[in-house]
mmCIF file of C-alpha atoms in Angstrom:
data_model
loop_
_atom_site.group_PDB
_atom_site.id
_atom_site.type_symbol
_atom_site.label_atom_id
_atom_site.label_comp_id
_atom_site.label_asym_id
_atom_site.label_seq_id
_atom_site.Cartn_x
_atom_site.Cartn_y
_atom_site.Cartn_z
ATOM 1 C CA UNK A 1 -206.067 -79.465 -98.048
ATOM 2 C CA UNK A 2 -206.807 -82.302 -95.516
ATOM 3 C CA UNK A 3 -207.767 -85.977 -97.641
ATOM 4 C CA UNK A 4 -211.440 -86.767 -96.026
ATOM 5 C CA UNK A 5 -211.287 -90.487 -96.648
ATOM 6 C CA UNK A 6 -214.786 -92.397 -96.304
ATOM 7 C CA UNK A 7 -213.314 -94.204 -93.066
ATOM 8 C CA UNK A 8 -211.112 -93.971 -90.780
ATOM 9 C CA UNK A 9 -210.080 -96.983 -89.318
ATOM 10 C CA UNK A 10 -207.956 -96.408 -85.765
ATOM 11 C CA UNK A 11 -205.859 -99.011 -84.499
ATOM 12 C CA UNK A 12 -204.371 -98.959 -81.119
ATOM 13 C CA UNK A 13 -201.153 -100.573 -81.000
ATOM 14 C CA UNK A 14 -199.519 -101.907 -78.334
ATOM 15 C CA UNK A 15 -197.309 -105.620 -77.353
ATOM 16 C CA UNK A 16 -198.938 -106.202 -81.169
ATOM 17 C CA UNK A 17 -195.379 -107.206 -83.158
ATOM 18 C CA UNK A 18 -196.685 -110.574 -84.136
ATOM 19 C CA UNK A 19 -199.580 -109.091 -85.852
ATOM 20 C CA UNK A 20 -200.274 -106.142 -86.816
ATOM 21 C CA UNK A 21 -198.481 -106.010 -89.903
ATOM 22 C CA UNK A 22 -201.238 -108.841 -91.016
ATOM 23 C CA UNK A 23 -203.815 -106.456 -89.506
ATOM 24 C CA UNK A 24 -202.634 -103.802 -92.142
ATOM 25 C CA UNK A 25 -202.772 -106.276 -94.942
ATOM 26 C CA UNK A 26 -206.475 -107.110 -94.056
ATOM 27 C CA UNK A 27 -207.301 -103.423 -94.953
ATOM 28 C CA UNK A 28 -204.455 -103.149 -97.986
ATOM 29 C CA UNK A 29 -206.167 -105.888 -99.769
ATOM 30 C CA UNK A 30 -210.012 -104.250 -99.457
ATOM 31 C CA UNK A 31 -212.292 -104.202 -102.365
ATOM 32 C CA UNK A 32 -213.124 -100.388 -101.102
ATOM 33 C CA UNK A 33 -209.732 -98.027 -101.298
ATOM 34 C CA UNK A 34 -211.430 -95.131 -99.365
ATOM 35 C CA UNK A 35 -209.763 -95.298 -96.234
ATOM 36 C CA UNK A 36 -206.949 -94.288 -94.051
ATOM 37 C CA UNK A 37 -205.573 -95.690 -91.263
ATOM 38 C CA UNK A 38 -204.490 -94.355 -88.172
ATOM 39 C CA UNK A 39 -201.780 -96.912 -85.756
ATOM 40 C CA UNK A 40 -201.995 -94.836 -82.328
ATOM 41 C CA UNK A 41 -198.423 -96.597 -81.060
ATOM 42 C CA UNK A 42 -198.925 -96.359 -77.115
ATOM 43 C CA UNK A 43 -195.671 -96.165 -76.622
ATOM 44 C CA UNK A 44 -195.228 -99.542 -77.336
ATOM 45 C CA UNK A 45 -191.816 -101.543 -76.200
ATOM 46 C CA UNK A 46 -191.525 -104.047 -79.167
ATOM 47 C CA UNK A 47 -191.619 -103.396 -82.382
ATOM 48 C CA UNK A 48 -195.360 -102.859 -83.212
ATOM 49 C CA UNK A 49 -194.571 -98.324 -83.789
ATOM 50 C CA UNK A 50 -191.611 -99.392 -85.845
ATOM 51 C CA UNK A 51 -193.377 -101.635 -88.128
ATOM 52 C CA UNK A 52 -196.699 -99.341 -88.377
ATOM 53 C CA UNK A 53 -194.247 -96.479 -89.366
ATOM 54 C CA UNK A 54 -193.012 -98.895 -92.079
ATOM 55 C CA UNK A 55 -196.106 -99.547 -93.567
ATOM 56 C CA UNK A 56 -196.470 -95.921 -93.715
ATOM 57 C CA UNK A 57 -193.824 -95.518 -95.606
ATOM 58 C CA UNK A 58 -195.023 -97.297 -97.733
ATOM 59 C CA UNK A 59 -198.978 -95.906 -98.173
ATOM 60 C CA UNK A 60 -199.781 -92.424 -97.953
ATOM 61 C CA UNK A 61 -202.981 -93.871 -96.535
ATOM 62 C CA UNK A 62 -200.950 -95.070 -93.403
ATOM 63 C CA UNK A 63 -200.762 -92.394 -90.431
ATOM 64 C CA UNK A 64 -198.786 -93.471 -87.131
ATOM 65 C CA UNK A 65 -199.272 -91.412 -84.067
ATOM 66 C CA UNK A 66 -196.679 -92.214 -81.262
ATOM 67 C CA UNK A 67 -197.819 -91.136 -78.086
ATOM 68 C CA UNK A 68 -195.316 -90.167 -75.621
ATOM 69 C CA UNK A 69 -196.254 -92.094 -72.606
ATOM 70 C CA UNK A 70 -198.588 -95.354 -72.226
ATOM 71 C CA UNK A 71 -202.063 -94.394 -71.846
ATOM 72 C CA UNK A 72 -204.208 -97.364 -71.690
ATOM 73 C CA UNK A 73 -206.756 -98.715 -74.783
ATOM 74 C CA UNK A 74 -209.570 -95.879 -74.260
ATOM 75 C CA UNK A 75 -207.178 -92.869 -74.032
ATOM 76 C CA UNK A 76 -205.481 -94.135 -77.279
ATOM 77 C CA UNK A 77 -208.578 -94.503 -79.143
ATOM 78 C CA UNK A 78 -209.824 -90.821 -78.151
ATOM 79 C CA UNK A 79 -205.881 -89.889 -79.622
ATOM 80 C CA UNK A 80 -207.144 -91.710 -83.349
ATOM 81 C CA UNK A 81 -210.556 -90.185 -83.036
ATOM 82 C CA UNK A 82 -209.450 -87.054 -82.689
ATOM 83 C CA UNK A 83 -207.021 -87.414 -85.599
ATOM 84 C CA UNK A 84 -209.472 -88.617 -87.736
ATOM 85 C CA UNK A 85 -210.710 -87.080 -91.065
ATOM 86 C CA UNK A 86 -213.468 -89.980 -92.389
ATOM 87 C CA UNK A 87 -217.283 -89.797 -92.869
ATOM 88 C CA UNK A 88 -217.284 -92.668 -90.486
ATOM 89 C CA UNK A 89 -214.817 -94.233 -87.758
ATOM 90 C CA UNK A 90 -214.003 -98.063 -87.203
ATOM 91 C CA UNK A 91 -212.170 -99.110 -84.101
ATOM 92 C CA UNK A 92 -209.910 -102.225 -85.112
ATOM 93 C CA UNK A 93 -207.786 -104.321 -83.375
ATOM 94 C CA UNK A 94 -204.010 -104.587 -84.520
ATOM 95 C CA UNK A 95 -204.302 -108.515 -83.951
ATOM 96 C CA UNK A 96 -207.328 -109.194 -85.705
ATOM 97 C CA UNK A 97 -207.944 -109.294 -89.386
ATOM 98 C CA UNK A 98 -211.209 -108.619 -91.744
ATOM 99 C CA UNK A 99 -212.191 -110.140 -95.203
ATOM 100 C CA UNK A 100 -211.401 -107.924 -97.919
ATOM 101 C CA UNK A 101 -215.380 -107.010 -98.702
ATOM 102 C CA UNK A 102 -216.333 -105.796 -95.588
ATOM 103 C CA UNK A 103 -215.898 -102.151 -96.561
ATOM 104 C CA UNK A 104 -217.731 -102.471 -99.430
ATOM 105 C CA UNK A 105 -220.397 -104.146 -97.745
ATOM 106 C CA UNK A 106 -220.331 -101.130 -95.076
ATOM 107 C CA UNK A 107 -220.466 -98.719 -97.898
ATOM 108 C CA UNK A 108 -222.808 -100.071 -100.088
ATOM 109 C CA UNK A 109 -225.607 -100.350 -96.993
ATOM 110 C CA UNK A 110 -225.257 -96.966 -96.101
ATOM 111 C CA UNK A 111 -226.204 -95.850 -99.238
ATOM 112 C CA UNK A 112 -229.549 -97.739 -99.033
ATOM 113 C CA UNK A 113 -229.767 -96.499 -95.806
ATOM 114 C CA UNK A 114 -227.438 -93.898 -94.199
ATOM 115 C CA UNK A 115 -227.349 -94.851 -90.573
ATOM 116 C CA UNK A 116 -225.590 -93.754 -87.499
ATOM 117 C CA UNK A 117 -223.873 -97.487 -86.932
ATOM 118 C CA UNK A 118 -223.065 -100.232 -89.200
ATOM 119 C CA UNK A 119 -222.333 -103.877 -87.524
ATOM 120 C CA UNK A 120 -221.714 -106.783 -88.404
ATOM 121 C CA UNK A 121 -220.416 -110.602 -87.286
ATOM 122 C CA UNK A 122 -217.386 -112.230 -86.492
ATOM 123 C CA UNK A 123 -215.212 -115.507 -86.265
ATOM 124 C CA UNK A 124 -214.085 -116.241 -82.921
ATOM 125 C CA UNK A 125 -210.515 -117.784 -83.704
ATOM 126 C CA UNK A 126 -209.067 -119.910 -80.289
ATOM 127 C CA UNK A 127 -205.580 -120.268 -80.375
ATOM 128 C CA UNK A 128 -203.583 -122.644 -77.760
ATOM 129 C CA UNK A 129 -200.742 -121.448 -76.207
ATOM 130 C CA UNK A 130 -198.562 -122.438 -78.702
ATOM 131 C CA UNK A 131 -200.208 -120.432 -81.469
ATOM 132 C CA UNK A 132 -202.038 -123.264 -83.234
ATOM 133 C CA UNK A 133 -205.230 -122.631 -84.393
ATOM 134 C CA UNK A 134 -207.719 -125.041 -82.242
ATOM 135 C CA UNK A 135 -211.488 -124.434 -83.529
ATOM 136 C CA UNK A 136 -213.676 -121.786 -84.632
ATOM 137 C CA UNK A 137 -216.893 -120.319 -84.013
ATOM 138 C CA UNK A 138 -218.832 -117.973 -85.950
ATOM 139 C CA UNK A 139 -221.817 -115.267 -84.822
ATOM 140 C CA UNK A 140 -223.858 -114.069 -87.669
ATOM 141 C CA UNK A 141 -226.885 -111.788 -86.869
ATOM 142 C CA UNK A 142 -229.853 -111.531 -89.095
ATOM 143 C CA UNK A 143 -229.081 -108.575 -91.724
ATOM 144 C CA UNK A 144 -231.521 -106.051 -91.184
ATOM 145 C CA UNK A 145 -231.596 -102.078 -91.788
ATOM 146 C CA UNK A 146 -233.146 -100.146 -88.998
ATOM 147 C CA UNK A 147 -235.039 -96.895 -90.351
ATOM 148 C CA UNK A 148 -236.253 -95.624 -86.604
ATOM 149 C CA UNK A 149 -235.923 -95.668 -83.054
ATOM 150 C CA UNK A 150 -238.827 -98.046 -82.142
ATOM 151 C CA UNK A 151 -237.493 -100.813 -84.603
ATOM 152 C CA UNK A 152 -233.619 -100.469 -83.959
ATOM 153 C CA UNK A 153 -234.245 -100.293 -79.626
ATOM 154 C CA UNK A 154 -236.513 -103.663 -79.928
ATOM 155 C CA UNK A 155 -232.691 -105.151 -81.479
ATOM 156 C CA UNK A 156 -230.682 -104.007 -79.384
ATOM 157 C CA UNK A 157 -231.036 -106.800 -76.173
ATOM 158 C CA UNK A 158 -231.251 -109.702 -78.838
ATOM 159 C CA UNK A 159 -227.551 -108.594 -80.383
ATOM 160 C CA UNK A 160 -226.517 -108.536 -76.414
ATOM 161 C CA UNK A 161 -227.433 -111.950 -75.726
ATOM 162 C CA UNK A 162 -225.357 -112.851 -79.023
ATOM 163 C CA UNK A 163 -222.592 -111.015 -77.932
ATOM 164 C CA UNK A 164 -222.416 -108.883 -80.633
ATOM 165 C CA UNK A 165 -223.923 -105.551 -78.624
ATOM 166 C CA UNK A 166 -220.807 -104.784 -76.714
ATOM 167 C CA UNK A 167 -217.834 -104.868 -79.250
ATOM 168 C CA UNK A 168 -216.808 -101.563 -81.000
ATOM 169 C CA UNK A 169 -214.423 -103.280 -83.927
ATOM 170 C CA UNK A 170 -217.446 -104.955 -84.878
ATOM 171 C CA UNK A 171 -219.244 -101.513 -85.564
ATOM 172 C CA UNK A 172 -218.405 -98.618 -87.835
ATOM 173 C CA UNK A 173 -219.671 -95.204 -86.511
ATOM 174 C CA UNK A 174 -220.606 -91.740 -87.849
ATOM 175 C CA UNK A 175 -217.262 -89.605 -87.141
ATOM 176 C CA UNK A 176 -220.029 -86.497 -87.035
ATOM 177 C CA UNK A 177 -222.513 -88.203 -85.132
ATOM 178 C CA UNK A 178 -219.733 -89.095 -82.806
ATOM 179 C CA UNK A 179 -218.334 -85.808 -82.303
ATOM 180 C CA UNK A 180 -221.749 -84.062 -81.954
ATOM 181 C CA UNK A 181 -222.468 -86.088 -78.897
ATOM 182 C CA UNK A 182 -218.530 -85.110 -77.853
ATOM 183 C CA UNK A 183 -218.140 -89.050 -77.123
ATOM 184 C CA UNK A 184 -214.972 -90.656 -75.661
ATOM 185 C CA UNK A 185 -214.179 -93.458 -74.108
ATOM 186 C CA UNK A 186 -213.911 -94.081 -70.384
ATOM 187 C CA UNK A 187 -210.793 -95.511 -68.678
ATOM 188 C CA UNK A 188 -212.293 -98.752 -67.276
ATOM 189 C CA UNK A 189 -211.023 -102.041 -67.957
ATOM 190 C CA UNK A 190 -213.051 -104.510 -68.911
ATOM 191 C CA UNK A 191 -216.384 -102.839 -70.263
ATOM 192 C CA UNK A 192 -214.926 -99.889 -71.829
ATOM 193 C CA UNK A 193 -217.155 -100.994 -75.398
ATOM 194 C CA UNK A 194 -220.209 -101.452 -73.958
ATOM 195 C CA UNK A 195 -219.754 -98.284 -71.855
ATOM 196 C CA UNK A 196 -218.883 -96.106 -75.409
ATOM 197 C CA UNK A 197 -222.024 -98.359 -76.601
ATOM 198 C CA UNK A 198 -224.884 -97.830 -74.376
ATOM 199 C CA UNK A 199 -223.843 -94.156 -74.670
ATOM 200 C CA UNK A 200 -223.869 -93.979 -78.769
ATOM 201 C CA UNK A 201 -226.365 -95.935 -79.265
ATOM 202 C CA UNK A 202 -228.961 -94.042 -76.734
ATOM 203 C CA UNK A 203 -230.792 -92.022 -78.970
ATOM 204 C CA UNK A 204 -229.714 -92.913 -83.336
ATOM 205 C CA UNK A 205 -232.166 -93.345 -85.162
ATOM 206 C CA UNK A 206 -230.746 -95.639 -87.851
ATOM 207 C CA UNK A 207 -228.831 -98.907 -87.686
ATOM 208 C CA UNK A 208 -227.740 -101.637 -90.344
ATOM 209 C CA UNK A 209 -227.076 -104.979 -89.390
ATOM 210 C CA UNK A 210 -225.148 -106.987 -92.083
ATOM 211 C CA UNK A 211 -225.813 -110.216 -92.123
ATOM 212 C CA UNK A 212 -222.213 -111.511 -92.270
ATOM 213 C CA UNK A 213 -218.979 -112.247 -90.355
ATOM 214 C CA UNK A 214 -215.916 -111.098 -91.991
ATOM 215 C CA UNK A 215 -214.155 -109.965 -88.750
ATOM 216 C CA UNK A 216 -211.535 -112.573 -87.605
ATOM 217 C CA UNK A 217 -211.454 -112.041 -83.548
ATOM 218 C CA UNK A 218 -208.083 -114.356 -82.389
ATOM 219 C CA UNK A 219 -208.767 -115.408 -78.719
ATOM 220 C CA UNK A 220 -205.160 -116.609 -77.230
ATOM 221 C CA UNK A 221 -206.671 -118.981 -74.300
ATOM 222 C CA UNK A 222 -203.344 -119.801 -72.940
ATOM 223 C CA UNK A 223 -202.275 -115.750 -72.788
ATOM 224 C CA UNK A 224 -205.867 -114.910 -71.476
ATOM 225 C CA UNK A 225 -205.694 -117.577 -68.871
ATOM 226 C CA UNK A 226 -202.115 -116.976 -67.065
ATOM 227 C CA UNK A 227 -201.817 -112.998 -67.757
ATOM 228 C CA UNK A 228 -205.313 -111.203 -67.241
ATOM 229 C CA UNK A 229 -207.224 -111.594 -63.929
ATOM 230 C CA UNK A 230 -209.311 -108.911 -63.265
ATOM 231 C CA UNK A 231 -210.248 -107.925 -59.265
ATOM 232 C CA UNK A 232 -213.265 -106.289 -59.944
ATOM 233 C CA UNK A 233 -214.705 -108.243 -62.510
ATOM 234 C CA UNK A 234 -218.105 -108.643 -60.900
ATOM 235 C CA UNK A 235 -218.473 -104.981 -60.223
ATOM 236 C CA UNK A 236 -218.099 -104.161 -63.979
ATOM 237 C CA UNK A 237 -219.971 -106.342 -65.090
ATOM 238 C CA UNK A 238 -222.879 -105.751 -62.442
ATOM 239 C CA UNK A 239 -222.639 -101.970 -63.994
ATOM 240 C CA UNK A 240 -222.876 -103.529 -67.980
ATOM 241 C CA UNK A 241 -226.090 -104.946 -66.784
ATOM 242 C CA UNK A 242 -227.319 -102.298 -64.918
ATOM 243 C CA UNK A 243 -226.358 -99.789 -68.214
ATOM 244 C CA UNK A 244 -228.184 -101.998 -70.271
ATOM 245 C CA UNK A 245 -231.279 -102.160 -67.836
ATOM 246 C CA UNK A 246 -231.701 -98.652 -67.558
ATOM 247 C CA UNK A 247 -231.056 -98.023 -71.086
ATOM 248 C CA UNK A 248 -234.356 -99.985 -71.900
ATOM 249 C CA UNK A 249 -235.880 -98.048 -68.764
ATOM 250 C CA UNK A 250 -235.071 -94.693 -71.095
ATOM 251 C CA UNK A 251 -236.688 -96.020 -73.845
ATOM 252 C CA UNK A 252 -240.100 -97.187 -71.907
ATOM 253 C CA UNK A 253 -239.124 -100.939 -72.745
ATOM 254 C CA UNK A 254 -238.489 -102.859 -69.179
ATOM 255 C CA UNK A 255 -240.712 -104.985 -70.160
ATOM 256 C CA UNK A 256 -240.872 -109.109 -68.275
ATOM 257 C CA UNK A 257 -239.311 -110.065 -71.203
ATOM 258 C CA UNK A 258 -236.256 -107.716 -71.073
ATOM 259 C CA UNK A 259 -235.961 -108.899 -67.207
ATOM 260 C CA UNK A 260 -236.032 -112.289 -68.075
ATOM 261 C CA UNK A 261 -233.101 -111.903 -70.357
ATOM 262 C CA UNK A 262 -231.296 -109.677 -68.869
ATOM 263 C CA UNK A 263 -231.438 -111.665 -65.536
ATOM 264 C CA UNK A 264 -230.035 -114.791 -67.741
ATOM 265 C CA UNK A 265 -227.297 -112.079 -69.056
ATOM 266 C CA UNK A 266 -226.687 -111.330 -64.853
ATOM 267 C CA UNK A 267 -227.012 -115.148 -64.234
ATOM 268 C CA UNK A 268 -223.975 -115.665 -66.574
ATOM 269 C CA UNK A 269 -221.826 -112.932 -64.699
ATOM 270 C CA UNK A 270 -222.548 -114.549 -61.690
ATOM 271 C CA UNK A 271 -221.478 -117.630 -62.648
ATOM 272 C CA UNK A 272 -217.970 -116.085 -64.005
ATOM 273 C CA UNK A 273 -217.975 -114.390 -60.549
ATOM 274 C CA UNK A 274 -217.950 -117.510 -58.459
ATOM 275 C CA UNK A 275 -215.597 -119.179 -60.672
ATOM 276 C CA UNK A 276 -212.933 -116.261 -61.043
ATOM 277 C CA UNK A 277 -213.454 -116.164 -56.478
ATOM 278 C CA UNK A 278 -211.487 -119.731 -56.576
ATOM 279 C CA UNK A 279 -208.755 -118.624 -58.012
ATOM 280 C CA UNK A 280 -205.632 -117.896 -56.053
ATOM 281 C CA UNK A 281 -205.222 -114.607 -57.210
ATOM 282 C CA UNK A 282 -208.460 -113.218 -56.063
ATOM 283 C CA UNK A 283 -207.083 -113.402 -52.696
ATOM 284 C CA UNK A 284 -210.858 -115.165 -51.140
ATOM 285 C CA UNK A 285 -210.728 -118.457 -48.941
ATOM 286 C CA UNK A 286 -213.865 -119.990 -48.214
ATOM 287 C CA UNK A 287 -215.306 -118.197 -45.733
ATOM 288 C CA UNK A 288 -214.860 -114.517 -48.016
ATOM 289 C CA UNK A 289 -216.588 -116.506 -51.171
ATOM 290 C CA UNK A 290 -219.529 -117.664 -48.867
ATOM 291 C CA UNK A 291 -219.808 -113.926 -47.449
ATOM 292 C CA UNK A 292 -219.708 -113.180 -50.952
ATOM 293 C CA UNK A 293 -222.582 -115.388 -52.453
ATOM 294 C CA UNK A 294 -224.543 -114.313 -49.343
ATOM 295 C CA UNK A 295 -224.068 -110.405 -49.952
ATOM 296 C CA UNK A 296 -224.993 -111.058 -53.551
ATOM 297 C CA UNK A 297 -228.363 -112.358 -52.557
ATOM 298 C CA UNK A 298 -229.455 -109.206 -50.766
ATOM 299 C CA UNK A 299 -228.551 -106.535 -53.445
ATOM 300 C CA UNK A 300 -231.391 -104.977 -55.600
ATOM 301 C CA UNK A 301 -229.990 -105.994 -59.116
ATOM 302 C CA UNK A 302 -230.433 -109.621 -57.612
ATOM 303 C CA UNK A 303 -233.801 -109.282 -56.611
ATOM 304 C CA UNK A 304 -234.865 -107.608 -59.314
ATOM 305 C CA UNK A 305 -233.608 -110.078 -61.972
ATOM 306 C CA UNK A 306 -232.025 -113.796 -60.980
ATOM 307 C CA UNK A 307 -235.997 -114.214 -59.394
ATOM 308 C CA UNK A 308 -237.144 -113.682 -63.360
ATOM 309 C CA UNK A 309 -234.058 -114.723 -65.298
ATOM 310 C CA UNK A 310 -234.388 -117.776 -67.997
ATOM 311 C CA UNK A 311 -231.648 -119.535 -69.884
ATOM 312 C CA UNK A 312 -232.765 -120.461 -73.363
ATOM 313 C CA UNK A 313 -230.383 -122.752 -74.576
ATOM 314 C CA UNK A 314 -227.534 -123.747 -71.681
ATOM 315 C CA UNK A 315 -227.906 -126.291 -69.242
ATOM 316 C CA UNK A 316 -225.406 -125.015 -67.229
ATOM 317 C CA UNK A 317 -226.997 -121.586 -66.825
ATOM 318 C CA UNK A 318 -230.660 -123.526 -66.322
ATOM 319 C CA UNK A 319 -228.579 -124.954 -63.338
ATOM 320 C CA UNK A 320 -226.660 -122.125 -61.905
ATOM 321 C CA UNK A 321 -230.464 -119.849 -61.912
ATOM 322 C CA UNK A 322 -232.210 -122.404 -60.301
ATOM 323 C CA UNK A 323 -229.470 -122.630 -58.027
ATOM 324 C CA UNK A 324 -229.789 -118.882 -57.724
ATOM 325 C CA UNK A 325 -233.523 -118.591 -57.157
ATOM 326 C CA UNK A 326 -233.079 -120.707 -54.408
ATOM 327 C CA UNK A 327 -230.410 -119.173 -52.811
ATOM 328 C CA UNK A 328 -228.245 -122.272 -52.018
ATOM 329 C CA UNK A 329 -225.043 -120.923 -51.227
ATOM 330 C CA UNK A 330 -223.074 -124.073 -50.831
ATOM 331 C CA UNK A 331 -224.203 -125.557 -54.354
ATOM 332 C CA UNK A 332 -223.054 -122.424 -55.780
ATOM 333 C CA UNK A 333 -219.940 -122.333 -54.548
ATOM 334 C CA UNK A 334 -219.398 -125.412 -55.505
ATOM 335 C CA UNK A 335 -220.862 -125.213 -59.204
ATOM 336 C CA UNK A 336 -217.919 -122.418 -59.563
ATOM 337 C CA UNK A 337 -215.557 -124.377 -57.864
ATOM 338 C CA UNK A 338 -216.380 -126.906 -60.671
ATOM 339 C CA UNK A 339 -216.440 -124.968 -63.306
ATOM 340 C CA UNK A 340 -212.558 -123.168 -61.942
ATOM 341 C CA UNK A 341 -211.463 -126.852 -62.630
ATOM 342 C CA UNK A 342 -212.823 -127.062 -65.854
ATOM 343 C CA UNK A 343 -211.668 -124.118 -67.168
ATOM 344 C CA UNK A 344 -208.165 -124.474 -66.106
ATOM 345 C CA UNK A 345 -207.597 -128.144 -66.691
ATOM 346 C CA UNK A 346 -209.505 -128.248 -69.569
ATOM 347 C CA UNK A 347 -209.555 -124.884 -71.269
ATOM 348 C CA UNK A 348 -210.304 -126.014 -74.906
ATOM 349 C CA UNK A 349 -213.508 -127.548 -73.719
ATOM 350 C CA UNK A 350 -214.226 -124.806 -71.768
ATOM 351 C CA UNK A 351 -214.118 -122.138 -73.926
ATOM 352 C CA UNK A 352 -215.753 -124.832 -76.621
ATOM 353 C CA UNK A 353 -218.755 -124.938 -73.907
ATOM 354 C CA UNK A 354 -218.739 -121.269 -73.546
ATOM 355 C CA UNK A 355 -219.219 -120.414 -76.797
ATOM 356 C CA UNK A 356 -222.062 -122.978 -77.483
ATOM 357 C CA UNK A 357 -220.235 -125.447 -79.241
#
């Protein structure tokens, strides 16, 4: 007879050597012992299969699937789902670790209220390129329990604009819930959370926000700066935003309001945008980032949103959506061109800035 564990926790592996042995420690050492975990090894060229099937060895708990070819993040997390035997699923990351209550704290809300989603907070760890630990920075949400649709949609934008709407290893799922809806994710780089997100979250009923951060999210600046430039990272984000919009369109809430912030979201991607066009690798001189800014002007998103957005808290966004609304191309090239400089000569205080600090 097949264990059912209370969750199953399914964790990708691959280029993870350095840490995921730490990763499996974080879940060893939980106050709750009702788990299993599955290591999908994506046919992984270091050591990170190897040291999963070690662990496995060692806990009957411990289930390593080795694919036989590399399939990407979203193909191997469909593999784990579909091995999965839990009441509810949690997508970690093999180079991230958790405080050892956060199970219990899962548990012990779903009993008071037995919701499609758990989520929680996290630590945002920043690591320099030699590994050093540089500063942290916490997100907390307010803890509250969601018993219907009308109170749990009104939350929904608020945890976006904390960043804390688009994550999956910050959530813990109904398996059935899951499966009834035949969810998987998408192959597409970048977004492929909020994607699986926008998609679960569409029509539960119940949600619990805990009102802690026990999930330790290591950001290597160094490794994200020199290895991972994305071509298209405009166009996937233009689509998060336009998910998000017409996910409050479903549920009758496109309010101002919700334009307003998700116009500050846009305003934000923008920003990114014009920043990520000075770099080398984009393959844009001037004249291809001023056709760009000008394009960007005449689509519909634009028009619909940047004329409406607010920044709450950020100068530099208050700047850039001014900048926007007015539709001075120069300035705005040259507010990403600023901000290129900033983030690659100075990428402590950039990501420091970033994050609100």
């Amino acid at each position: 007879m097949t264990r059912k564990p209370y969750f199953s926790i399914v964790m990708p592996a691959y280029g993870v050597e350095a840490y995921i042995e730490q990763a499996i420690r974080s879940i060893q050492a939980q106050t709750e012992s009702d788990w299993e975990i599955i290591v999908v090894d994506d046919c992984a060229k270091d050591r990170s299969g190897e040291i999963a099937d070690r662990e496995a060895q060692k806990d009957e708990r411990i289930r390593v699937l080795h694919l036989e070819e590399n399939v990407g993040l979203s193909k191997a997390r469909n593999a784990g789902m579909k091995e999965a035997c839990g009441s509810y699923i949690w997508f970690m990351d093999p180079d991230d670790t958790v405080d050892k209550d956060v199970l219990e704290q899962v548990r012990r809300s779903l009993e008071k209220n037995p919701a499609e989603v758990v989520m929680f907070g996290l630590v945002e760890e920043y690591y320099n390129g030699k590994g050093a630990l540089s500063y942290t920075h916490e997100i907390c949400p307010e803890e509250k329990f969601c018993m219907g649709k009308e109170e749990l949609r009104k939350e929904v934008l608020s945890l976006e604009q904390q960043t804390l709407y688009g994550y999956t290893w910050n959530k813990i799922y109904s398996l059935d819930y899951m499966r009834k809806l035949n969810l998987k994710f998408e192959t597409v780089t970048l977004i492929e959370d909020i994607v699986f997100n926008v998609q679960y979250f569409m029509d539960i009923e119940r949600l619990n926000i805990l009102g802690i951060a026990p999930y330790h999210y290591a950001k290597r600046l160094e490794e994200n700066l020199t290895n991972k430039f994305v071509p298209d990272y405009f166009a996937l984000h233009k689509r998060r935003i336009e998910m998000i919009y017409d996910q409050h369109v479903y549920w009758n809430l496109c309010t101002k309001e919700v334009k307003q912030v998700l116009g500050g979201l846009y305003g934000r991607y923008i920003l990114s945008a014009l920043e990520r066009n000075c770099d080398k690798r984009s393959g844009m001189d001037h004249q291809q980032r001023y056709m760009f800014c000008r394009a960007l002007f005449c689509q519909g998103l634009f028009e619909d949103l940047i004329p409406v957005a607010r920044a709450d808290e950020s100068r530099t966004l208050k700047i850039a959506l001014r900048l926007l609304k007015w539709k001075r191309t120069m300035l705005c090239l040259l507010m990403g061109r600023g901000i290129y400089i900033v983030r690659h000569g100075f990428p402590i205080l950039y990501s420091k800035v970033k994050s609100g600090r």
